[in-house]
mmCIF file of C-alpha atoms in Angstrom:
data_model
loop_
_atom_site.group_PDB
_atom_site.id
_atom_site.type_symbol
_atom_site.label_atom_id
_atom_site.label_comp_id
_atom_site.label_asym_id
_atom_site.label_seq_id
_atom_site.Cartn_x
_atom_site.Cartn_y
_atom_site.Cartn_z
ATOM 1 C CA MET D 148 -0.424 18.059 30.400
ATOM 2 C CA PHE D 149 2.794 18.840 28.539
ATOM 3 C CA GLU D 150 2.929 15.272 27.249
ATOM 4 C CA ASN D 151 -0.441 15.635 25.476
ATOM 5 C CA PHE D 152 0.566 19.020 24.082
ATOM 6 C CA PHE D 153 3.870 17.591 22.855
ATOM 7 C CA ARG D 154 2.173 14.550 21.233
ATOM 8 C CA LYS D 155 -0.356 16.739 19.469
ATOM 9 C CA PHE D 156 2.337 18.684 17.667
ATOM 10 C CA PHE D 157 5.096 16.057 17.584
ATOM 11 C CA PRO D 158 3.534 12.598 17.149
ATOM 12 C CA SER D 159 5.793 9.555 17.324
ATOM 13 C CA LYS D 160 6.643 7.629 14.140
ATOM 14 C CA LYS D 161 4.258 4.863 15.211
ATOM 15 C CA GLU D 162 1.443 7.353 15.853
ATOM 16 C CA GLU D 163 2.052 8.818 12.399
ATOM 17 C CA ARG D 164 1.972 5.360 10.815
ATOM 18 C CA GLU D 165 -1.301 4.467 12.554
ATOM 19 C CA LYS D 166 -2.942 7.158 10.453
ATOM 20 C CA ILE D 167 -1.650 5.536 7.253
ATOM 21 C CA LYS D 168 -4.009 3.039 5.618
ATOM 22 C CA ILE D 169 -2.749 0.296 3.333
ATOM 23 C CA VAL D 170 -5.029 -2.028 1.366
ATOM 24 C CA ILE D 171 -3.668 -5.477 0.499
ATOM 25 C CA ILE D 172 -5.362 -7.240 -2.438
ATOM 26 C CA ASP D 173 -4.180 -10.836 -2.752
ATOM 27 C CA ASP D 174 -6.110 -14.078 -3.211
ATOM 28 C CA LEU D 175 -3.703 -16.123 -1.044
ATOM 29 C CA GLY D 176 -4.373 -15.928 2.672
ATOM 30 C CA THR D 177 -0.771 -16.748 3.579
ATOM 31 C CA ASN D 178 0.460 -13.743 1.580
ATOM 32 C CA ARG D 179 -2.156 -11.393 3.025
ATOM 33 C CA THR D 180 -1.366 -12.550 6.554
ATOM 34 C CA PHE D 181 2.416 -12.179 6.107
ATOM 35 C CA PHE D 182 2.181 -8.697 4.559
ATOM 36 C CA GLN D 183 -0.388 -7.622 7.151
ATOM 37 C CA ARG D 184 1.679 -8.811 10.129
ATOM 38 C CA VAL D 185 4.875 -7.195 8.866
ATOM 39 C CA LEU D 186 3.190 -3.847 8.277
ATOM 40 C CA GLU D 187 1.020 -3.860 11.409
ATOM 41 C CA LYS D 188 4.187 -4.378 13.480
ATOM 42 C CA ARG D 189 5.414 -1.109 11.970
ATOM 43 C CA GLY D 190 2.170 0.555 13.079
ATOM 44 C CA TYR D 191 0.265 0.811 9.783
ATOM 45 C CA THR D 192 -3.502 0.302 9.554
ATOM 46 C CA ILE D 193 -4.159 -2.605 7.194
ATOM 47 C CA LEU D 194 -7.288 -3.555 5.260
ATOM 48 C CA THR D 195 -7.461 -6.647 3.049
ATOM 49 C CA ALA D 196 -9.380 -7.993 0.069
ATOM 50 C CA ILE D 197 -9.200 -11.417 -1.580
ATOM 51 C CA SER D 198 -9.910 -10.281 -5.150
ATOM 52 C CA GLY D 199 -9.925 -7.304 -7.446
ATOM 53 C CA GLU D 200 -13.703 -7.320 -7.430
ATOM 54 C CA GLU D 201 -13.635 -6.940 -3.638
ATOM 55 C CA GLY D 202 -10.594 -4.669 -3.567
ATOM 56 C CA ILE D 203 -11.670 -1.914 -5.971
ATOM 57 C CA PRO D 204 -14.725 -0.832 -3.932
ATOM 58 C CA LEU D 205 -12.656 -1.075 -0.735
ATOM 59 C CA VAL D 206 -10.017 1.230 -2.200
ATOM 60 C CA LYS D 207 -12.695 3.667 -3.363
ATOM 61 C CA LYS D 208 -14.419 3.678 0.040
ATOM 62 C CA GLU D 209 -11.307 3.845 2.240
ATOM 63 C CA LYS D 210 -9.038 6.019 0.033
ATOM 64 C CA PRO D 211 -5.881 4.356 1.379
ATOM 65 C CA ASP D 212 -2.389 5.788 1.244
ATOM 66 C CA LEU D 213 -1.109 2.699 -0.600
ATOM 67 C CA VAL D 214 -2.358 -0.475 -2.306
ATOM 68 C CA LEU D 215 -0.338 -3.699 -2.307
ATOM 69 C CA LEU D 216 -1.574 -5.754 -5.251
ATOM 70 C CA ASP D 217 -1.023 -9.297 -6.476
ATOM 71 C CA PHE D 218 -0.685 -9.872 -10.228
ATOM 72 C CA VAL D 219 -2.286 -13.310 -10.646
ATOM 73 C CA MET D 220 -5.709 -13.722 -9.030
ATOM 74 C CA PRO D 221 -8.929 -15.455 -10.029
ATOM 75 C CA GLY D 222 -11.263 -13.079 -11.854
ATOM 76 C CA MET D 223 -9.649 -9.699 -12.420
ATOM 77 C CA LYS D 224 -5.884 -9.794 -12.817
ATOM 78 C CA GLY D 225 -3.679 -7.297 -11.013
ATOM 79 C CA PRO D 226 -3.038 -4.992 -13.998
ATOM 80 C CA ASP D 227 -6.801 -4.694 -14.603
ATOM 81 C CA VAL D 228 -7.351 -3.843 -10.935
ATOM 82 C CA CYS D 229 -4.576 -1.236 -11.085
ATOM 83 C CA LYS D 230 -6.075 0.225 -14.267
ATOM 84 C CA ALA D 231 -9.491 0.522 -12.572
ATOM 85 C CA ILE D 232 -7.962 2.208 -9.505
ATOM 86 C CA LYS D 233 -6.019 4.675 -11.650
ATOM 87 C CA ALA D 234 -9.020 5.387 -13.922
ATOM 88 C CA ASP D 235 -11.273 6.421 -11.017
ATOM 89 C CA GLN D 236 -11.191 10.124 -10.131
ATOM 90 C CA VAL D 237 -11.403 9.296 -6.406
ATOM 91 C CA THR D 238 -8.512 6.802 -6.366
ATOM 92 C CA LYS D 239 -6.308 7.814 -9.308
ATOM 93 C CA ASP D 240 -3.541 9.191 -7.062
ATOM 94 C CA VAL D 241 -3.352 6.183 -4.719
ATOM 95 C CA PRO D 242 0.036 4.510 -5.267
ATOM 96 C CA VAL D 243 0.091 0.816 -6.180
ATOM 97 C CA LEU D 244 2.903 -1.611 -5.354
ATOM 98 C CA PHE D 245 2.738 -5.002 -7.075
ATOM 99 C CA LEU D 246 3.850 -7.987 -4.981
ATOM 100 C CA THR D 247 3.871 -11.114 -7.115
ATOM 101 C CA SER D 248 5.670 -14.227 -8.292
ATOM 102 C CA VAL D 249 5.299 -13.147 -11.940
ATOM 103 C CA ASP D 250 8.597 -11.854 -13.277
ATOM 104 C CA ALA D 251 8.348 -11.913 -17.075
ATOM 105 C CA PRO D 252 9.438 -8.563 -18.526
ATOM 106 C CA THR D 253 6.156 -8.173 -20.435
ATOM 107 C CA ASP D 254 4.171 -8.621 -17.209
ATOM 108 C CA ILE D 255 6.331 -6.124 -15.339
ATOM 109 C CA ILE D 256 5.883 -3.614 -18.162
ATOM 110 C CA ALA D 257 2.103 -4.197 -18.032
ATOM 111 C CA CYS D 258 2.093 -3.223 -14.345
ATOM 112 C CA TYR D 259 3.929 0.021 -15.000
ATOM 113 C CA GLU D 260 1.758 0.800 -18.025
ATOM 114 C CA GLN D 261 -1.316 0.606 -15.788
ATOM 115 C CA GLY D 262 0.178 3.094 -13.322
ATOM 116 C CA ALA D 263 2.007 0.994 -10.722
ATOM 117 C CA GLU D 264 4.680 2.779 -8.692
ATOM 118 C CA ASN D 265 6.815 -0.304 -8.178
ATOM 119 C CA PHE D 266 7.009 -4.061 -8.521
ATOM 120 C CA LEU D 267 8.463 -6.647 -6.114
ATOM 121 C CA THR D 268 8.907 -10.326 -6.943
ATOM 122 C CA LYS D 269 7.962 -12.958 -4.341
ATOM 123 C CA PRO D 270 9.306 -14.314 -2.136
ATOM 124 C CA ILE D 271 9.675 -10.959 -0.434
ATOM 125 C CA GLN D 272 11.637 -10.440 2.768
ATOM 126 C CA ALA D 273 10.024 -8.380 5.530
ATOM 127 C CA GLY D 274 12.743 -5.715 5.437
ATOM 128 C CA GLU D 275 12.482 -5.381 1.656
ATOM 129 C CA LEU D 276 8.709 -4.923 1.899
ATOM 130 C CA VAL D 277 8.985 -2.289 4.634
ATOM 131 C CA LYS D 278 11.673 -0.352 2.756
ATOM 132 C CA HIS D 279 9.646 -0.198 -0.472
ATOM 133 C CA VAL D 280 6.446 0.726 1.365
ATOM 134 C CA GLU D 281 8.235 3.540 3.213
ATOM 135 C CA MET D 282 9.853 4.854 0.012
ATOM 136 C CA ILE D 283 6.526 4.964 -1.823
ATOM 137 C CA LEU D 284 4.725 6.555 1.121
ATOM 138 C CA ASP D 285 7.445 9.207 1.455
ATOM 139 C CA ASP D 286 7.147 10.022 -2.255
ATOM 140 C CA TYR D 287 3.345 10.075 -2.012
ATOM 141 C CA LYS D 288 3.477 12.391 1.031
ATOM 142 C CA ASP D 289 5.840 14.733 -0.811
ATOM 143 C CA GLN D 290 3.548 14.827 -3.860
ATOM 144 C CA ARG D 291 0.462 15.561 -1.736
ATOM 145 C CA SER D 292 2.205 18.376 0.128
ATOM 146 C CA GLU D 293 3.226 19.994 -3.184
ATOM 147 C CA SER D 294 -0.358 20.049 -4.499
#
């Protein structure tokens, strides 16, 4: 009885993370699988899409707490996907973290100009991914609590 009462008001870190949804948009299955496994081990709920065309409606429907986005994909490129997410009234406040092998300064600037919160260059280590995800989610939580 006390355990349920305690959990209701003081959920564990993992229980808190299970409520956090992250959408991964990447055309490469190996990348999606790696990112998904790393973040699911931390307790996050993960949804995936293989393209921007598939990812944008998923983001709009699910209203995730974070989007992990590849830069180079067939069809819509990452910056165009980010621009569409940020232009939509429903999803404009969803943070976007680019995870990509592109590292030219002009491409990085393009990501930030479209509203990305951060940019990580592949290959990405599991710990690096988790740290950046947690930093962005903490900032996002702080912003939501202020509004």
